[in-house]
Amino acid sequence: AKNCGKNNAKLYSSALTTQMMSHVKLEIGLRRALQNNELYLQYQPQIDVRSARMVGVEALVRWRHPEHGIVGPNEFIPLAEETGLIVPIGAWVLRTACGQARAWQEQAGRPVRVAVNLSARQFKDENLAQTVLSVLNDTGLDPCLLELELTEGTLMDDAVATLATLEQLRAIGVYLSIDDFGTGYSSMNYLKRFDVRALKIDRSFISGLPEDSENAAITRAIIAMAHGLKLAVVAEGVETGEQLQLLEQYGCDMAQGYLLGRPSSGEAIGEMLMGEAL
Ligand code: C2E
Ligand code: CA
Ligand code: CA
Ligand code: CA
């Protein structure tokens, strides 16, 4: 996309947009957004804490609304989930993200993992695994370069459809990670039952570091538990050098946040990857 530079992540302001648009207008607009090419993705770097290399990115969807400008996902994903529109929107996100990851791989000459957020609603769709499979086939992306971010809530739902979908995804060979870890209902049981690669420590635990001793204790405990289970840990929302230093000291594997890179266009990420290669 042309006018989505590096630093426009904060162009949209919360709640304002939805207040301006009625619920019905928002829904009509969202239905048209896909066919009118108004949705686009930004990608936020995930950095290996020890080597400081970019090991992957997380795809984050935005809506360039013809009248209201850039609308963030918190403003329309809930409605998309309610209406079921998240299913076609989610399929578009998967296809775009995987195509982009494949293009970076060719451009930079090394594999780059892309993480895509999946709603619980998408998991109830019996065609999800088929969609993932055909996206991987069409784009030629290696399954192990696609990571699906699920929340604790999605995995706690033991509906038959959810379990079947998880098994199919495991067979395809994509990675699963747990988003916003520590904020949902965690029975921890699912960590044994499902083949999870990584836990993402929610930003709310990271934001108080290093001063907040309770958040520090929680962060350390999550890292220790994850490593005990042979899972990798990603810290979200890292904004300061002090936070990064503390996380390194705790043995955190990966970090993501404004300090390390704002959500950026695919082009900008491609340039960063090329810069690293030099
Ligand atoms: P999330 O998955 O927890 O994504 C991280 C959010 O934190 C993103 O907000 C990102 O821009 C923001 N962020 C990253 N680093 C920092 C930081 O250092 N400080 C602060 N204050 N914020 C940071 P964004 O892009 O507005 O996305 C919000 C949520 O919308 C996401 O939360 C995710 O749950 C959802 N979302 C985004 N894209 C998709 C999508 O394609 N599909 C689905 N189902 N949900 C999506
Ligand atoms: Ca996420
Ligand atoms: Ca998150
Ligand atoms: Ca979050």
XYZ file of C-alpha atoms and ligand atoms in Angstrom:
327
model
C 0.000 0.000 0.000
C 1.289 3.423 -0.917
C 0.475 5.698 1.970
C 1.077 3.404 4.890
C 4.529 4.421 6.044
C 6.351 3.335 9.144
C 4.876 5.598 11.717
C 1.179 5.720 11.074
C 0.291 3.046 13.623
C -1.174 5.657 15.897
C -3.107 7.596 13.283
C -6.337 6.074 14.411
C -7.681 6.965 17.806
C -9.689 4.563 19.874
C -13.476 4.769 20.176
C -13.688 8.007 18.192
C -14.270 6.280 14.892
C -16.989 3.942 16.092
C -18.750 6.830 17.739
C -18.847 8.671 14.447
C -20.182 5.702 12.555
C -23.363 3.968 13.488
C -23.174 0.239 14.028
C -25.178 -0.406 10.862
C -23.024 1.865 8.735
C -19.925 0.205 10.121
C -21.265 -3.203 9.173
C -22.232 -2.140 5.650
C -18.851 -0.501 5.235
C -17.022 -3.567 6.488
C -18.890 -5.795 4.060
C -17.621 -3.625 1.235
C -14.145 -3.109 2.627
C -12.814 -6.426 1.381
C -14.051 -6.150 -2.195
C -13.012 -2.484 -2.387
C -9.472 -3.267 -1.256
C -9.727 -1.033 1.799
C -8.073 -3.502 4.169
C -4.312 -3.706 4.391
C -1.712 -5.308 6.628
C 1.125 -3.891 8.611
C 3.881 -6.078 10.024
C 5.613 -5.695 13.364
C 9.109 -7.169 13.805
C 9.780 -9.909 16.338
C 13.390 -9.809 17.462
C 15.564 -12.583 18.865
C 16.687 -11.099 22.186
C 20.209 -12.583 22.122
C 21.176 -12.028 18.494
C 19.013 -8.899 17.949
C 17.983 -10.357 14.559
C 14.500 -10.096 13.143
C 13.183 -13.671 13.290
C 9.625 -12.989 12.302
C 6.809 -10.492 12.095
C 3.221 -10.286 13.293
C 0.613 -9.288 10.707
C -1.827 -6.632 11.953
C -4.860 -5.624 9.903
C -5.995 -2.033 9.297
C -8.908 -0.504 7.398
C -8.430 2.532 5.213
C -11.965 3.881 5.434
C -12.950 6.162 2.526
C -14.388 8.795 4.898
C -12.962 8.112 8.338
C -9.355 7.449 7.473
C -7.376 4.671 9.091
C -9.396 2.495 11.434
C -7.589 0.107 13.806
C -8.543 -3.531 14.375
C -9.914 -2.948 17.871
C -12.598 -0.842 16.162
C -13.833 -3.436 13.681
C -12.618 -6.936 14.582
C -15.281 -7.306 17.324
C -18.009 -6.462 14.790
C -16.399 -8.761 12.225
C -16.535 -11.563 14.788
C -20.157 -10.858 15.669
C -21.288 -10.847 12.043
C -19.105 -13.728 10.872
C -17.302 -11.397 8.459
C -14.115 -12.386 10.280
C -14.112 -15.621 8.286
C -13.592 -14.040 4.820
C -11.515 -11.208 6.324
C -9.350 -13.745 8.170
C -8.864 -15.763 4.974
C -7.742 -12.597 3.187
C -5.310 -11.804 6.035
C -3.836 -15.316 5.836
C -3.415 -15.167 2.073
C -1.876 -11.686 2.087
C 0.485 -12.410 4.988
C 1.706 -15.716 3.535
C 2.200 -14.179 0.088
C 4.210 -11.362 1.647
C 6.346 -13.752 3.708
C 7.151 -15.739 0.587
C 8.109 -12.522 -1.257
C 10.441 -11.459 1.597
C 12.057 -14.882 1.536
C 12.896 -14.477 -2.137
C 13.990 -10.875 -1.714
C 16.206 -11.380 1.349
C 17.310 -14.930 0.649
C 16.333 -16.190 4.047
C 13.107 -17.457 5.627
C 10.988 -15.043 7.666
C 8.192 -16.314 9.871
C 4.850 -14.545 9.802
C 2.373 -14.684 12.704
C -1.341 -14.227 12.006
C -4.014 -13.577 14.632
C -6.978 -15.947 14.603
C -10.283 -15.287 16.330
C -12.191 -17.975 18.193
C -14.906 -17.553 15.580
C -12.500 -18.609 12.821
C -11.743 -21.760 14.781
C -15.375 -22.728 14.757
C -15.311 -22.617 10.963
C -14.892 -26.183 9.765
C -13.085 -24.978 6.615
C -10.245 -23.230 8.467
C -7.645 -25.977 7.968
C -8.594 -26.273 4.298
C -8.183 -22.507 3.895
C -4.753 -22.620 5.545
C -3.706 -25.526 3.350
C -4.739 -23.902 0.086
C -3.129 -20.583 1.083
C 0.167 -22.418 1.767
C -0.101 -24.306 -1.520
C -0.924 -21.209 -3.554
C 1.767 -19.008 -2.002
C 4.428 -21.729 -1.718
C 5.189 -20.752 1.880
C 6.714 -23.470 4.067
C 4.100 -24.401 6.740
C 6.662 -23.956 9.533
C 6.942 -20.267 8.535
C 3.293 -19.634 9.372
C 2.443 -19.121 13.020
C -1.149 -18.847 14.196
C -1.761 -16.762 17.314
C -4.622 -18.045 19.439
C -5.898 -16.827 22.762
C -6.336 -18.930 25.859
C -10.093 -18.632 25.404
C -9.977 -20.280 21.987
C -8.090 -23.285 23.322
C -10.235 -23.627 26.432
C -13.272 -24.121 24.237
C -13.377 -27.881 23.863
C -16.031 -27.878 21.193
C -15.519 -30.842 18.892
C -14.958 -28.518 15.926
C -12.135 -26.694 17.742
C -10.357 -29.934 18.614
C -10.712 -31.286 15.091
C -9.353 -28.048 13.619
C -6.340 -28.076 15.963
C -5.525 -31.632 14.939
C -5.762 -30.739 11.244
C -3.507 -27.713 11.713
C -0.969 -29.824 13.568
C -0.946 -32.255 10.660
C -0.339 -29.396 8.195
C 2.697 -28.351 10.244
C 1.963 -24.723 11.050
C 3.047 -23.318 14.428
C 0.687 -22.263 17.178
C 1.364 -19.636 19.813
C -0.716 -18.335 22.719
C -1.420 -14.614 22.481
C -1.953 -12.293 25.462
C -0.765 -15.081 27.756
C -1.728 -14.607 31.376
C -4.806 -12.486 30.762
C -7.385 -15.202 30.052
C -8.610 -18.248 31.890
C -5.621 -20.515 31.827
C -6.131 -24.018 33.047
C -2.574 -24.662 31.793
C -3.923 -28.056 30.821
C -4.087 -27.151 27.162
C -0.346 -26.474 27.182
C 0.163 -30.204 27.615
C -2.597 -31.224 25.251
C -1.731 -29.070 22.292
C 1.441 -28.663 20.369
C 2.217 -25.023 21.152
C 5.477 -23.383 20.072
C 5.457 -20.150 22.024
C 3.742 -18.047 24.677
C 3.368 -14.323 24.150
C 3.477 -12.466 27.450
C 0.795 -9.799 27.359
C 1.851 -6.170 27.168
C 0.089 -5.404 30.451
C 2.787 -7.392 32.317
C 5.655 -5.801 30.410
C 4.514 -2.192 30.576
C 5.217 -1.772 34.308
C 8.757 -3.127 34.074
C 11.264 -2.733 35.522
C 9.694 -0.908 38.511
C 6.613 -3.069 39.083
C 7.879 -6.005 41.158
C 4.656 -7.991 40.809
C 4.732 -7.806 37.034
C 8.404 -8.699 37.153
C 7.602 -11.791 39.230
C 4.832 -12.829 36.824
C 7.075 -12.306 33.804
C 9.864 -14.411 35.340
C 7.409 -17.133 36.313
C 5.906 -17.319 32.808
C 9.379 -17.561 31.262
C 10.439 -20.287 33.720
C 7.266 -22.276 33.140
C 7.464 -21.927 29.366
C 11.080 -23.090 29.296
C 10.204 -26.006 31.576
C 7.661 -27.044 28.953
C 10.172 -26.397 26.127
C 8.178 -23.477 24.774
C 9.634 -20.239 23.470
C 8.587 -16.910 24.993
C 7.815 -13.652 23.202
C 7.457 -10.455 25.239
C 4.896 -8.041 23.782
C 4.839 -4.275 24.043
C 8.532 -3.708 24.773
C 8.958 0.060 24.749
C 12.174 0.803 26.659
C 15.772 -0.350 26.689
C 15.453 -1.108 30.397
C 12.589 -3.500 29.707
C 14.599 -5.262 27.016
C 17.612 -5.563 29.320
C 15.522 -7.076 32.088
C 13.897 -9.509 29.663
C 17.299 -10.594 28.413
C 18.377 -11.136 32.010
C 15.277 -13.299 32.569
C 16.140 -15.396 29.513
C 13.216 -14.260 27.363
C 13.673 -15.557 23.796
C 11.965 -12.944 21.625
C 10.651 -9.422 21.954
C 8.192 -7.274 20.062
C 7.295 -3.648 20.674
C 7.731 -0.043 19.639
C 11.360 -0.059 20.846
C 12.206 -2.758 18.308
C 9.903 -1.701 15.502
C 6.470 -0.228 14.922
C 3.984 -2.020 12.698
C 5.259 -1.166 9.177
C 4.404 -1.734 5.535
C 5.554 -4.911 3.817
C 7.910 -2.787 1.730
C 9.551 -1.261 4.818
C 10.031 -4.698 6.398
C 11.589 -5.913 3.150
C 14.056 -3.034 3.322
C 14.912 -3.859 6.942
C 15.584 -7.473 5.952
C 17.805 -6.381 3.070
C 19.657 -4.014 5.397
C 20.347 -6.845 7.841
C 21.817 -8.984 5.094
C 24.565 -6.442 4.353
P -2.525 -8.103 19.616
O -2.548 -9.374 18.831
O -2.216 -8.227 21.065
O -1.486 -7.167 18.842
C -0.600 -6.296 19.479
C -1.135 -4.889 19.503
O -0.268 -4.075 20.293
C -1.175 -4.215 18.130
O -2.267 -3.308 18.125
C 0.164 -3.476 18.100
O 0.177 -2.395 17.196
C 0.249 -3.006 19.533
N 1.626 -2.790 19.981
C 2.749 -3.396 19.529
N 3.842 -2.967 20.191
C 3.417 -2.065 21.099
C 4.092 -1.259 22.102
O 5.303 -1.296 22.271
N 3.304 -0.447 22.858
C 1.965 -0.367 22.695
N 1.283 0.467 23.475
N 1.291 -1.122 21.763
C 2.012 -1.959 20.982
P -3.292 -3.240 16.916
O -2.562 -3.391 15.618
O -4.160 -2.064 17.122
O -4.135 -4.573 17.086
C -5.020 -4.739 18.168
C -5.570 -6.136 18.229
O -6.408 -6.410 17.102
C -4.504 -7.210 18.181
O -3.935 -7.338 19.466
C -5.317 -8.413 17.756
O -5.964 -8.998 18.850
C -6.353 -7.793 16.848
N -5.978 -8.011 15.438
C -5.104 -7.326 14.666
N -5.028 -7.854 13.427
C -5.871 -8.918 13.411
C -6.255 -9.891 12.420
O -5.759 -9.915 11.285
N -7.175 -10.831 12.787
C -7.711 -10.874 14.047
N -8.595 -11.835 14.335
N -7.382 -9.992 15.003
C -6.478 -9.012 14.687
Ca -1.354 -11.076 18.428
Ca -1.050 -9.881 22.067
Ca -3.500 -7.712 23.210
